[in-house]
Short mmCIF file of C-alpha atoms in Angstrom, two decimals:
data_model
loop_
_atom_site.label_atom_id
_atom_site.label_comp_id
_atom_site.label_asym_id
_atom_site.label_seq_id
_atom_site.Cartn_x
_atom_site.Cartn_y
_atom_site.Cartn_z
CA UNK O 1 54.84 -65.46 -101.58
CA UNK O 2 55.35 -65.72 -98.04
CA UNK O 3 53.21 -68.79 -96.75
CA UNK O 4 51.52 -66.42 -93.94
CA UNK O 5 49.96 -64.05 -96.11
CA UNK O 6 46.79 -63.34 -94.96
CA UNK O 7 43.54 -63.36 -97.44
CA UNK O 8 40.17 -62.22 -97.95
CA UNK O 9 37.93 -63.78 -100.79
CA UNK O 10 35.01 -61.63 -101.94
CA UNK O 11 32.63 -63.33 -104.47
CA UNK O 12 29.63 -62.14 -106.43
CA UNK O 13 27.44 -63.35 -108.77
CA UNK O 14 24.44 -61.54 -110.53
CA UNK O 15 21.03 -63.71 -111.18
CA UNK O 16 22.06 -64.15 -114.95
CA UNK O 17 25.30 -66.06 -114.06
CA UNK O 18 24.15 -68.59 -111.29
CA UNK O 19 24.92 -71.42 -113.24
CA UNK O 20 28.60 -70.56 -114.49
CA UNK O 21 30.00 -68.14 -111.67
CA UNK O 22 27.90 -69.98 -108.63
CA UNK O 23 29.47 -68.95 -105.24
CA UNK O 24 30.54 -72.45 -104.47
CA UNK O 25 32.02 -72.66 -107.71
CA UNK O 26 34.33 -69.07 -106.60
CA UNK O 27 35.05 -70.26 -103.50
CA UNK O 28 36.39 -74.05 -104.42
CA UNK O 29 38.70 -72.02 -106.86
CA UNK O 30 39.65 -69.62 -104.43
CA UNK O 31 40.45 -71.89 -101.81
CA UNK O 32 42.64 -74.12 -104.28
CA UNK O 33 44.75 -70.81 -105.42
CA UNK O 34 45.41 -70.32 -101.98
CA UNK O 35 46.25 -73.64 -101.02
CA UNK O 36 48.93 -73.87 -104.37
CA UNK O 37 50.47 -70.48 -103.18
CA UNK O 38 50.59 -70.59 -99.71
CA UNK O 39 48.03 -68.21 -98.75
CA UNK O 40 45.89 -68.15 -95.60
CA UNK O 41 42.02 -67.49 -96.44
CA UNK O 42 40.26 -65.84 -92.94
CA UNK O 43 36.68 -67.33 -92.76
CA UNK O 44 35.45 -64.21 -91.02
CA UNK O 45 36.32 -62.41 -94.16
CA UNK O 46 35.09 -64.74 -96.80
CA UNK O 47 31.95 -61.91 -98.18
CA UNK O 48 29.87 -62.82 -100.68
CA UNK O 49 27.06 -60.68 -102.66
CA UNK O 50 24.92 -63.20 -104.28
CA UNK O 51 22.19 -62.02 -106.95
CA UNK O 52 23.91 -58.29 -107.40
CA UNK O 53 25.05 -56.62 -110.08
CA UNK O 54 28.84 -55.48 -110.22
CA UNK O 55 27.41 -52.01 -111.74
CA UNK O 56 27.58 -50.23 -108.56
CA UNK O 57 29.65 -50.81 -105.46
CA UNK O 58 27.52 -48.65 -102.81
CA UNK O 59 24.42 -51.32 -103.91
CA UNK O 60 26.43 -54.60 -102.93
CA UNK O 61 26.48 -54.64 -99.17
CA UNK O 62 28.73 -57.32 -98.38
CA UNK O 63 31.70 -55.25 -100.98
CA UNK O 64 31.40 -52.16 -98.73
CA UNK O 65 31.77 -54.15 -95.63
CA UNK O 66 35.29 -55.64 -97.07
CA UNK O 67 36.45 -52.07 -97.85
CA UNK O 68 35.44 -51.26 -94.48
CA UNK O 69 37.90 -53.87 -93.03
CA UNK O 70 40.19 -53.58 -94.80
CA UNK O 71 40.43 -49.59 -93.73
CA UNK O 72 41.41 -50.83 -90.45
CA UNK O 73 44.49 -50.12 -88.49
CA UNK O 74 46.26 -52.65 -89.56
CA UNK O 75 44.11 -54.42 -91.90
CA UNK O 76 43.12 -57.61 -90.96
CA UNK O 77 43.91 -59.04 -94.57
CA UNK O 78 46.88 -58.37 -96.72
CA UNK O 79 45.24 -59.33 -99.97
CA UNK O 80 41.53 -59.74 -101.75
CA UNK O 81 41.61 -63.01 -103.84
CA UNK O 82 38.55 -62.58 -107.01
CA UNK O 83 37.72 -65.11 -109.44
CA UNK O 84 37.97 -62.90 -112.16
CA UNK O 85 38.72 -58.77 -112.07
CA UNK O 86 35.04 -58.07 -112.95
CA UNK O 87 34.23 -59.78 -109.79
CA UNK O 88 35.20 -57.00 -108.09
CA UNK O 89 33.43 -54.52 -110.02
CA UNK O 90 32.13 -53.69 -113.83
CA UNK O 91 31.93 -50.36 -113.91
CA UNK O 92 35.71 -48.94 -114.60
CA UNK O 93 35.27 -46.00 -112.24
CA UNK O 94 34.51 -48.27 -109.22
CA UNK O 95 37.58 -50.08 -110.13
CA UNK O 96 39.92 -47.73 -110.42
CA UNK O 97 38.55 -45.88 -107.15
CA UNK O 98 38.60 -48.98 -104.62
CA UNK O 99 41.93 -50.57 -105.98
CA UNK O 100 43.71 -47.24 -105.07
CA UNK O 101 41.95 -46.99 -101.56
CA UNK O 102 43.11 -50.70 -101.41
CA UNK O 103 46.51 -50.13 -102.40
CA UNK O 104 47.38 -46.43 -101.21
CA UNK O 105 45.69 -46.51 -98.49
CA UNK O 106 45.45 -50.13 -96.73
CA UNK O 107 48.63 -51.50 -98.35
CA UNK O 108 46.22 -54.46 -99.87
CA UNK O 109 46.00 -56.35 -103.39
CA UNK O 110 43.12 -57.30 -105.56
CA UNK O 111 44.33 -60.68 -107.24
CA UNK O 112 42.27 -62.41 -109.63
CA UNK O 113 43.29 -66.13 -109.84
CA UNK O 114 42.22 -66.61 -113.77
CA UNK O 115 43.99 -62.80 -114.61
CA UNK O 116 47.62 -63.18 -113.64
CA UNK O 117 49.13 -59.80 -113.78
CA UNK O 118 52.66 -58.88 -113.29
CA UNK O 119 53.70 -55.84 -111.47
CA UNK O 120 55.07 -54.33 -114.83
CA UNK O 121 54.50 -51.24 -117.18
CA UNK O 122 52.01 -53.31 -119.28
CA UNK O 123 50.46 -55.14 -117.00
CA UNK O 124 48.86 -51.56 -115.71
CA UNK O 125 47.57 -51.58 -119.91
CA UNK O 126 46.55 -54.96 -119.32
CA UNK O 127 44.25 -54.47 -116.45
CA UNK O 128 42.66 -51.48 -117.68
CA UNK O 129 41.93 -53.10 -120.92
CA UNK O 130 40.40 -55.85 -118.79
CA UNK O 131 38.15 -53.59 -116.55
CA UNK O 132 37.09 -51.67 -120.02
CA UNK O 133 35.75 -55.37 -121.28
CA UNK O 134 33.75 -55.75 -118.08
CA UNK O 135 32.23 -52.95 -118.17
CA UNK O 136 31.63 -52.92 -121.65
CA UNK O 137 29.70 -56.50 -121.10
CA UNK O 138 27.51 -54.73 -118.29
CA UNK O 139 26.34 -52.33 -120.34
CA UNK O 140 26.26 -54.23 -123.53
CA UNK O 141 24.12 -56.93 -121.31
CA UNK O 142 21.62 -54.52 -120.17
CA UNK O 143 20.85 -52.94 -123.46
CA UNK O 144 19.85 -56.46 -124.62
CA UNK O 145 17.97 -57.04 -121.36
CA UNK O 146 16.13 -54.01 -122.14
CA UNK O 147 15.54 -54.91 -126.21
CA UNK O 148 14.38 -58.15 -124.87
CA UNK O 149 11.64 -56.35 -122.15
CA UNK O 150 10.50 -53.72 -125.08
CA UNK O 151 9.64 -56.49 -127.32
CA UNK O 152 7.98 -58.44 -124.74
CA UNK O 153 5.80 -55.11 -123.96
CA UNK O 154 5.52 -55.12 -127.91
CA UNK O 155 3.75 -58.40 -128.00
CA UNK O 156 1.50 -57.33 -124.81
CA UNK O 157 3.13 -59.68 -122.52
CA UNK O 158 3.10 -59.70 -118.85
CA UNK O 159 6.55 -58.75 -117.22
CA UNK O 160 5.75 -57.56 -114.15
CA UNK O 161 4.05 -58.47 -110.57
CA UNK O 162 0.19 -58.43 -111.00
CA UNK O 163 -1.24 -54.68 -109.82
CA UNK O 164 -4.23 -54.15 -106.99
CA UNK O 165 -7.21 -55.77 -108.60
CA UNK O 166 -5.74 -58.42 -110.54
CA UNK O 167 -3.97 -61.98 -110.10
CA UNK O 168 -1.89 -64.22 -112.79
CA UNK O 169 -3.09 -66.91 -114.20
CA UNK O 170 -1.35 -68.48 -116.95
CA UNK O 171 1.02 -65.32 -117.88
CA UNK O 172 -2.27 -63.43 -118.14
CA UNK O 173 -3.98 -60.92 -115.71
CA UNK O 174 -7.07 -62.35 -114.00
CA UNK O 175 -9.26 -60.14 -111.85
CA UNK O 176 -9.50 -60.58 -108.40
CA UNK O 177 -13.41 -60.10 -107.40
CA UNK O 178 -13.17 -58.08 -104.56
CA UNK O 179 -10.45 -56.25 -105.07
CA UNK O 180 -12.15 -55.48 -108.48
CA UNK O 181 -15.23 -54.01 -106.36
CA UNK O 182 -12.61 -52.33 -104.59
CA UNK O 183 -10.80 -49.98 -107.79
CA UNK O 184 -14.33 -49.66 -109.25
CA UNK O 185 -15.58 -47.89 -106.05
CA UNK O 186 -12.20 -46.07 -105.72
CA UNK O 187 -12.65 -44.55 -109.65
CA UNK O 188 -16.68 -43.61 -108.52
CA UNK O 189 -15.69 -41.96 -105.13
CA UNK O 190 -13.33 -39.83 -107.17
CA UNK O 191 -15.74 -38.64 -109.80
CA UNK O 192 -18.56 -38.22 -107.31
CA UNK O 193 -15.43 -35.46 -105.63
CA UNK O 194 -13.72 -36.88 -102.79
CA UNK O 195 -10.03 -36.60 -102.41
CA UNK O 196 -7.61 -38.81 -102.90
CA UNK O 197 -6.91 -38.76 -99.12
CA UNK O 198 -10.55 -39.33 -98.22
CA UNK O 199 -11.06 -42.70 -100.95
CA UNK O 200 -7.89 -44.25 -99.10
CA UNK O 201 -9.07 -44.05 -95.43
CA UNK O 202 -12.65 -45.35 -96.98
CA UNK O 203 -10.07 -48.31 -98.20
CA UNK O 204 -8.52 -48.18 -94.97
CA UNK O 205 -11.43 -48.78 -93.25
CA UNK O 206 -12.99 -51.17 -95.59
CA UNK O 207 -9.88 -53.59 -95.11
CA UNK O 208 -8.60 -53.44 -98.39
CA UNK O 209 -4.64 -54.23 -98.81
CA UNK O 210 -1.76 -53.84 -101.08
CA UNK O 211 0.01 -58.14 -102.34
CA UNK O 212 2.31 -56.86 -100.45
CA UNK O 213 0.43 -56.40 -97.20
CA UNK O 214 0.44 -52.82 -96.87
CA UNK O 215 -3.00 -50.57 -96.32
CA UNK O 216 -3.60 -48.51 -99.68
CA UNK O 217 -2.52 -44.44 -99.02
CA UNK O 218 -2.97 -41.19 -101.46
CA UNK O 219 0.07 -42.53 -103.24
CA UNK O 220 -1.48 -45.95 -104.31
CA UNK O 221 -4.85 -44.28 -104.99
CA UNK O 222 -3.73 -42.03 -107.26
CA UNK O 223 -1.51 -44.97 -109.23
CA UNK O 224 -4.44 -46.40 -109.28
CA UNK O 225 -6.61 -43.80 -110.75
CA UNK O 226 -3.70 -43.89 -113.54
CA UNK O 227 -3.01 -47.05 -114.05
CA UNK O 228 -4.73 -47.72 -118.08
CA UNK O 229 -4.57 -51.45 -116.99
CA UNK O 230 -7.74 -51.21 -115.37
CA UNK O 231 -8.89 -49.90 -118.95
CA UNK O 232 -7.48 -53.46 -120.35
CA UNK O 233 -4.01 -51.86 -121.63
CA UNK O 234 -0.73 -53.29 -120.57
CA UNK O 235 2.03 -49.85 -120.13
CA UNK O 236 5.78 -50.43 -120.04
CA UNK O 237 8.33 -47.65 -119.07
CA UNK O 238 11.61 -47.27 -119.94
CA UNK O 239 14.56 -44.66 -120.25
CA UNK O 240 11.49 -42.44 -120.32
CA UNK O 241 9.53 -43.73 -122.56
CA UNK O 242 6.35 -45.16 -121.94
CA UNK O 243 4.72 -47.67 -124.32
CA UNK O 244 0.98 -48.88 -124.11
CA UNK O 245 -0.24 -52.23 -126.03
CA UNK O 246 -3.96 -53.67 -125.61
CA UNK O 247 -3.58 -56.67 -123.39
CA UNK O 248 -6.04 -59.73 -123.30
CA UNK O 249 -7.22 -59.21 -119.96
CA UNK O 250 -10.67 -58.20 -119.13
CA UNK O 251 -10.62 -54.53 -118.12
CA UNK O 252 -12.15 -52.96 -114.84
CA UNK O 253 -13.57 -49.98 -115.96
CA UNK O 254 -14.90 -48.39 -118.98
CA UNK O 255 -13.21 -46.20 -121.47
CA UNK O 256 -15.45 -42.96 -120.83
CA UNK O 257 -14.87 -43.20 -117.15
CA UNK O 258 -11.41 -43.83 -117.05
CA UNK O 259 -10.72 -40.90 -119.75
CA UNK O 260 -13.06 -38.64 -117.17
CA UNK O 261 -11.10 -39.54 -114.05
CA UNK O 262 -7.70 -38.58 -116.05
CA UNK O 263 -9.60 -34.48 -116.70
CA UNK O 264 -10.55 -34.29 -113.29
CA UNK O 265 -7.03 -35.96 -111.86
CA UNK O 266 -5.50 -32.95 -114.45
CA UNK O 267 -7.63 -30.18 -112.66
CA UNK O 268 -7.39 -32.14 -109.16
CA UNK O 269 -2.99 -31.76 -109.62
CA UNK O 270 -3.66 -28.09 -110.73
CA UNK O 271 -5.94 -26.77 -108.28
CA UNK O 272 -4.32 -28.45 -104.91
CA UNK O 273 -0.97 -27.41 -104.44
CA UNK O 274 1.95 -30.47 -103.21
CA UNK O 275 1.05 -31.13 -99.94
CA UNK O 276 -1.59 -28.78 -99.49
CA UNK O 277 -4.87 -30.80 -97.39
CA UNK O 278 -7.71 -32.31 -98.89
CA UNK O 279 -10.95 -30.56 -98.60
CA UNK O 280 -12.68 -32.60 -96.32
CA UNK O 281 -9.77 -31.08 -93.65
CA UNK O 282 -10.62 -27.85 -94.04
CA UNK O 283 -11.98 -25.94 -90.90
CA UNK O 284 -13.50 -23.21 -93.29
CA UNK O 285 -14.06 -22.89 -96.90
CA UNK O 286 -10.98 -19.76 -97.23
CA UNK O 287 -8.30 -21.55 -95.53
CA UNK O 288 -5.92 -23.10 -97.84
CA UNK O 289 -7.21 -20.33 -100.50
CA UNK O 290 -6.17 -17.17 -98.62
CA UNK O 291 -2.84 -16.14 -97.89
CA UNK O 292 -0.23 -13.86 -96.34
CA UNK O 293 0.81 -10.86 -98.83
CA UNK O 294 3.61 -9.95 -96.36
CA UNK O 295 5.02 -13.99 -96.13
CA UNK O 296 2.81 -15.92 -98.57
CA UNK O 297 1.72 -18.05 -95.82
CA UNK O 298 -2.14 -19.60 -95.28
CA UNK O 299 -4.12 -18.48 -93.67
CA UNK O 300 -5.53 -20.09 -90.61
CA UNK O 301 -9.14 -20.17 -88.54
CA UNK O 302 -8.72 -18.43 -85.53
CA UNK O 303 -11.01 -18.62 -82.42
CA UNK O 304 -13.75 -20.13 -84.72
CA UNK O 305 -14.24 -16.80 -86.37
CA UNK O 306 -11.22 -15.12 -87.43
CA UNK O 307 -8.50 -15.89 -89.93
CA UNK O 308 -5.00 -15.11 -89.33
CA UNK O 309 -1.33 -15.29 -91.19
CA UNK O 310 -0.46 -18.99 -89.62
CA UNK O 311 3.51 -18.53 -89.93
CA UNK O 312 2.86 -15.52 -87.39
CA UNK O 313 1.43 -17.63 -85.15
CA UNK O 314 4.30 -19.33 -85.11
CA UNK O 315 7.08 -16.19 -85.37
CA UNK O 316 7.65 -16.63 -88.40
CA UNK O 317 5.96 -13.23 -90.12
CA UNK O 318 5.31 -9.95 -88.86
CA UNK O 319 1.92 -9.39 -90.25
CA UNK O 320 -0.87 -11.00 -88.15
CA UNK O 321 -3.07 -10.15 -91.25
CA UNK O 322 -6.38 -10.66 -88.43
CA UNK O 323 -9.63 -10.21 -90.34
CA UNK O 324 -12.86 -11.66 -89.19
CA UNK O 325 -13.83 -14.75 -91.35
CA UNK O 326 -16.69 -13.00 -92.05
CA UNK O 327 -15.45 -9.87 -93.45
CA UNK O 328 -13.27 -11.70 -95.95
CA UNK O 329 -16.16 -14.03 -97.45
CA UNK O 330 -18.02 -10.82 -98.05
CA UNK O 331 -15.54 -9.23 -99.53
CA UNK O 332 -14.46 -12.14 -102.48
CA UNK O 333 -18.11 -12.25 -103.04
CA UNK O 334 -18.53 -9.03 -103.79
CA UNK O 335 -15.38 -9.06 -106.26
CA UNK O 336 -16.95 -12.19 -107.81
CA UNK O 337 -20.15 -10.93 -108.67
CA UNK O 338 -18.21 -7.52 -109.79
CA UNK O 339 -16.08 -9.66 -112.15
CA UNK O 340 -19.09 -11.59 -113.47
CA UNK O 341 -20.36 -8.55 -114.44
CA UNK O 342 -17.33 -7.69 -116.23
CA UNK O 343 -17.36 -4.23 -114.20
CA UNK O 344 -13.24 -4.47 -113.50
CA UNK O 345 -10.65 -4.82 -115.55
CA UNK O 346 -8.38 -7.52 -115.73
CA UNK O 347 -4.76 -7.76 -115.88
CA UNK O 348 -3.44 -11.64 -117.46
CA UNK O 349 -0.01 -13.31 -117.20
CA UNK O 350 1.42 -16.96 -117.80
CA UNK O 351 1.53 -18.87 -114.40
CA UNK O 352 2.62 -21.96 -116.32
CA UNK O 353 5.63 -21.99 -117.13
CA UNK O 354 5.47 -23.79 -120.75
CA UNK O 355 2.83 -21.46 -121.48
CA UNK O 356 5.20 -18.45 -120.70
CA UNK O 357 7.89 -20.54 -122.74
CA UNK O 358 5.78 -20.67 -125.71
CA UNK O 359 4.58 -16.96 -125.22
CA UNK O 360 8.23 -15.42 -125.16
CA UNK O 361 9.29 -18.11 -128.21
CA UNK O 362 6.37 -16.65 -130.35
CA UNK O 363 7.89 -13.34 -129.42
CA UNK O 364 11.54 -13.77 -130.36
CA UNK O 365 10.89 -15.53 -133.60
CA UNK O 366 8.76 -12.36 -134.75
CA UNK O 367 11.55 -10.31 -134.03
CA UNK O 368 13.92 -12.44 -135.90
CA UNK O 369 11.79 -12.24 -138.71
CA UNK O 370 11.55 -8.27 -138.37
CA UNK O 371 15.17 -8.16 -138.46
CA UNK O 372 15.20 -10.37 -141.73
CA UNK O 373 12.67 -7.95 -143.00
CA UNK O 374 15.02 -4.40 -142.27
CA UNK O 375 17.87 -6.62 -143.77
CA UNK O 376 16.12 -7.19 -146.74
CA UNK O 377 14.81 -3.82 -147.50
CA UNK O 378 18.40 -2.60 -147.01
CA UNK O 379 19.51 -5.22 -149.34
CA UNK O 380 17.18 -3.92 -151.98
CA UNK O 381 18.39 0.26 -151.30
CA UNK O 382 21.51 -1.33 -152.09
CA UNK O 383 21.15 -3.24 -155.44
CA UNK O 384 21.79 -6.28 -153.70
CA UNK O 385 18.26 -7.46 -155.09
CA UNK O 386 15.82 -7.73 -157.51
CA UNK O 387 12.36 -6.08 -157.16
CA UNK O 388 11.32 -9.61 -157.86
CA UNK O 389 13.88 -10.93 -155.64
CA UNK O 390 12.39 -8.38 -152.99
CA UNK O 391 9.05 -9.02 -153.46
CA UNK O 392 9.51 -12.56 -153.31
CA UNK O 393 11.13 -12.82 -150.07
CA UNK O 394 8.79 -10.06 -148.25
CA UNK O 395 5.85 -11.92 -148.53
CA UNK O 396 7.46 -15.21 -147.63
CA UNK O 397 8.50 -13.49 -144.21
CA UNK O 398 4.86 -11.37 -143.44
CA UNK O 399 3.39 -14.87 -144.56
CA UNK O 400 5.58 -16.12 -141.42
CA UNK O 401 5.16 -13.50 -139.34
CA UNK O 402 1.69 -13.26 -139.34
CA UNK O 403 0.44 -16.01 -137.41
CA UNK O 404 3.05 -14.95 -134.65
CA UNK O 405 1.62 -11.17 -134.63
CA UNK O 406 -1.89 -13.02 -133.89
CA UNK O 407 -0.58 -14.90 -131.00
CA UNK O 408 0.94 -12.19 -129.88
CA UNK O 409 -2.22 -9.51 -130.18
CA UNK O 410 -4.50 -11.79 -129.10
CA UNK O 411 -6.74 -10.00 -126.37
CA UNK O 412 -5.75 -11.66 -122.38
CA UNK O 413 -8.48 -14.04 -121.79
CA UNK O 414 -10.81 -13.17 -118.52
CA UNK O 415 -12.87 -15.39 -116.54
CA UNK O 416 -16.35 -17.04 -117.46
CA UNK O 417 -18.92 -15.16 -116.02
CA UNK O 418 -20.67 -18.39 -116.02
CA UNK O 419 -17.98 -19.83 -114.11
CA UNK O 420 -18.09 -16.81 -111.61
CA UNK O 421 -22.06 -17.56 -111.17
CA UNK O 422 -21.78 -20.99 -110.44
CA UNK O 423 -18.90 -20.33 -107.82
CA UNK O 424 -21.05 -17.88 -106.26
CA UNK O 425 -24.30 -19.79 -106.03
CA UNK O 426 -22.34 -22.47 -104.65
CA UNK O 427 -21.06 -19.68 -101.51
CA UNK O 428 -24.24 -18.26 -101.03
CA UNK O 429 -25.95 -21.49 -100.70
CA UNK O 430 -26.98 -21.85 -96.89
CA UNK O 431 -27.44 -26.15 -97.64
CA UNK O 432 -23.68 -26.12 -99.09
CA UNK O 433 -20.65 -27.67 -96.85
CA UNK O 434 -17.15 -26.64 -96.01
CA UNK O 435 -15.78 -28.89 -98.65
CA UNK O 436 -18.22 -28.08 -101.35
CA UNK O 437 -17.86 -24.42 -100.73
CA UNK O 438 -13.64 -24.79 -100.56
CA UNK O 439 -13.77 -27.03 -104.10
CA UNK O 440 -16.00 -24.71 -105.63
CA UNK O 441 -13.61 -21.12 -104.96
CA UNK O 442 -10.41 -23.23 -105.87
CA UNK O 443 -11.75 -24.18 -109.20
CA UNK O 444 -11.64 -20.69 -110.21
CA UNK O 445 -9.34 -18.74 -107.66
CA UNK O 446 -5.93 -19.72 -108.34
CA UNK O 447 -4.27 -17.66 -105.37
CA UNK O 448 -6.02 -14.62 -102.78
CA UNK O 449 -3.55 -12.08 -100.98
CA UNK O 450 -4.39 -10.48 -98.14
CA UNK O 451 -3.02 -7.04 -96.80
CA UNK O 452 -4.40 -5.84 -93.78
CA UNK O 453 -1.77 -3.05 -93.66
CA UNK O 454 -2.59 -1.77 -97.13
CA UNK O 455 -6.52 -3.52 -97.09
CA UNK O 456 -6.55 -4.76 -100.19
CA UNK O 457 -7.62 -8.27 -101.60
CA UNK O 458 -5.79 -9.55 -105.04
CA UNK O 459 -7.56 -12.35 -106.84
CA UNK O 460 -5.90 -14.52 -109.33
CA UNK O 461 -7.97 -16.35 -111.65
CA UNK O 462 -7.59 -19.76 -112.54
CA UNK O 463 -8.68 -19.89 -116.54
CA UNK O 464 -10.35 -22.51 -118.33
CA UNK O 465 -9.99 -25.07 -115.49
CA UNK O 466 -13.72 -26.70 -113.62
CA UNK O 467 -13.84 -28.28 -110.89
#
């Protein structure tokens, strides 16, 4: 090989293989293959990714920065010298991908000092069979990475950094006093009603920060507020399972709390759409409730007194939709207390859509059955089958089918007139705030559409959910 070859070395090693595949250890053997064949190693283009897997290529910062030199016109390198070919990557895609940009492309040659290939027919066969091995042992290595994690989780033992509240102590969660007072508070602020936005500024303000530094935000509340190891459970994910053990540290809260912060986080994720604003940031109790039947935008408070479609303030709709506040609160009130008194009708349809899976399943398995039951009886004109046969198999099917006709016939559910009283006492009451009033509608009012143009108000009803 022609003694003025230039080189680059790249060398990686993951966290597993510190001890056998060190970087001083790859570079000592680098340096003596280039010395025995004449090759001239650049030390600006020595790159090393220490502590990284070879899974993915776009993850190891100092690969893509060889690959990026070496697409330069010329290249400042006219080779890449790796330890071994799964060095350069594991995963056989990557491989095959940056070789040919390598070779088409930049005129430059992965060599791997302990792999000598020669630039033959089988030596293509070789190499692939070599990149298939290495990625076979990342994969292979994870899965037993992963058994090894699940059966620590089995056991209930601690495998990952220590959450807000807590310290470690011996491989065991300890609680940290004042961050304890801290989730405690958090977990009664919520049940006494205040958003999730409102208990983090309170945490904002009372100083309270993250191990890491960082001020707790919605985001960390609400973890928080889910997190079971404040009930004195350990929880482990993985490829989407989750797996809960009792752990041996003393819990923060109490079973019957923590299992009546989950209902109300269900109803809280239900009620508020994503990104909508917490209560206590509401200017009047309709805004965020009441929108646009021409755009579907909110509605916003205008002049202090007046509520207007919010994407035509902005030229985005052509309906102003302008109706005094006023006028609209009287007019939901007087549709509520109709509807308590059950003096409309109501029309019902799925807004969830497993509900309206399960609704439309129910529905095609009865049919199937009906089918079954016209095949049947035309099996039986023909002779086909028994009367016993017939008989048999006809109440088998109705026996089915029944349960599905009930789903089916079952009468639309309507509101609780209790529900409806509640809300309204809650809107007529003079001592009630903006955020009591706003949390009271949206527990029953899933959605209000306002039409100026046509002056009509739609209510939809949100069933079986209190707020």
């Amino acid at each position: 090989m022609d003694p003025v070859t230039r080189a680059a070395c790249y060398i990686r090693v993951s966290t597993e293989e510190q001890t056998e595949f060190s970087p001083d250890a790859q570079q000592r053997a680098l340096s003596s293959y280039a010395r025995q064949h004449g090759l001239a190693i650049l030390p600006e283009h020595i790159y090393i990714d220490a502590g990284l897997s070879g899974r993915r290529a776009e993850t190891r910062p100092a690969f893509m920065a060889m690959i990026a030199a070496a697409k330069q016109k010329p290249p400042p390198f006219d080779c890449i010298l790796v330890h071994r070919f799964d060095r350069f990557a594991r995963s056989r895609e990557d491989s095959i991908v940056y070789k040919s940009i390598l070779r088409r492309q930049c005129g430059v040659q992965v060599i791997s000092i302990t792999e000598h290939l020669e630039d033959d027919k089988m030596s293509l066969i070789l190499e692939a069979m070599l990149e298939a091995m290495a990625e076979y042992y990342s994969i292979n290595l994870s899965d037993e990475v992963r058994k090894g994690m699940t059966e620590k989780a089995r056991r209930g033992q601690l495998q990952t950094a220590p959450p807000f509240g807590y310290r470690v102590r011996e491989n065991t969660l300890v609680p940290i006093p004042q961050e304890a007072l801290v989730v405690r508070e958090i977990y009664r602020r919520f049940l006494a009603g205040q958003s999730m936005a409102a208990i983090a500024r309170w945490t904002q303000q009372a100083g309270a920060l993250t191990h890491r530094g960082n001020p707790l935000d919605s985001r960390r509340v609400r973890y928080i507020l889910e997190n079971p190891v404040y009930l004195g459970t350990l929880r482990w994910r993985s490829q989407g399972q989750t797996m809960t053990v009792e752990g041996t540290h003393a819990p923060l809260i109490d079973p019957d709390q923590f299992q009546a912060v989950q209902q109300r986080l269900d109803r809280y994720t239900a009620c508020r759409p994503k990104h909508s604003r917490p209560p206590e940031e509401h200017k009047h109790w309709l805004t965020g409730l009441v929108r646009c039947a021409a755009c579907g935008g909110g509605l916003i408070l205008s002049q202090g007194k007046y509520l207007k479609c919010g994407r035509y303030a902005k030229g985005k709709c052509t309906a102003s939709q302008h109706i005094p506040a006023r006028d609209l609160e009287e007019a939901i009130l007087a549709r509520l207390r109709a509807d308590s008194a059950a003096r409309t009708p109501f029309s019902a349809r799925w807004t969830d859509q497993n509900q309206a899976q399960t609704h439309q399943a129910a529905a095609q398995a009865l049919a199937a059955l009906e089918r079954k039951l016209d095949r049947l009886r035309q099996a039986y004109l023909c002779g086909a089958e028994s009367p016993q046969e017939y008989k048999a198999q006809k109440e088998a099917l109705l026996h089915q089918a029944e349960p599905l006709r009930r789903q089916l016939a079952a009468p639309p559910p309507v509101p609780d007139p209790g529900d409806l009283n509640r809300v309204i006492a809650a809107l007529d009451d003079p001592q009630a705030d903006t955020q009591a009033k706003h949390r009271a509608a949206q527990g029953v009012l899933a959605d209000c559409l306002w039409n100026k143009t046509q002056k009509t108000l739609r209510l939809i009803y949100r069933l079986n959910l209190k707020e």
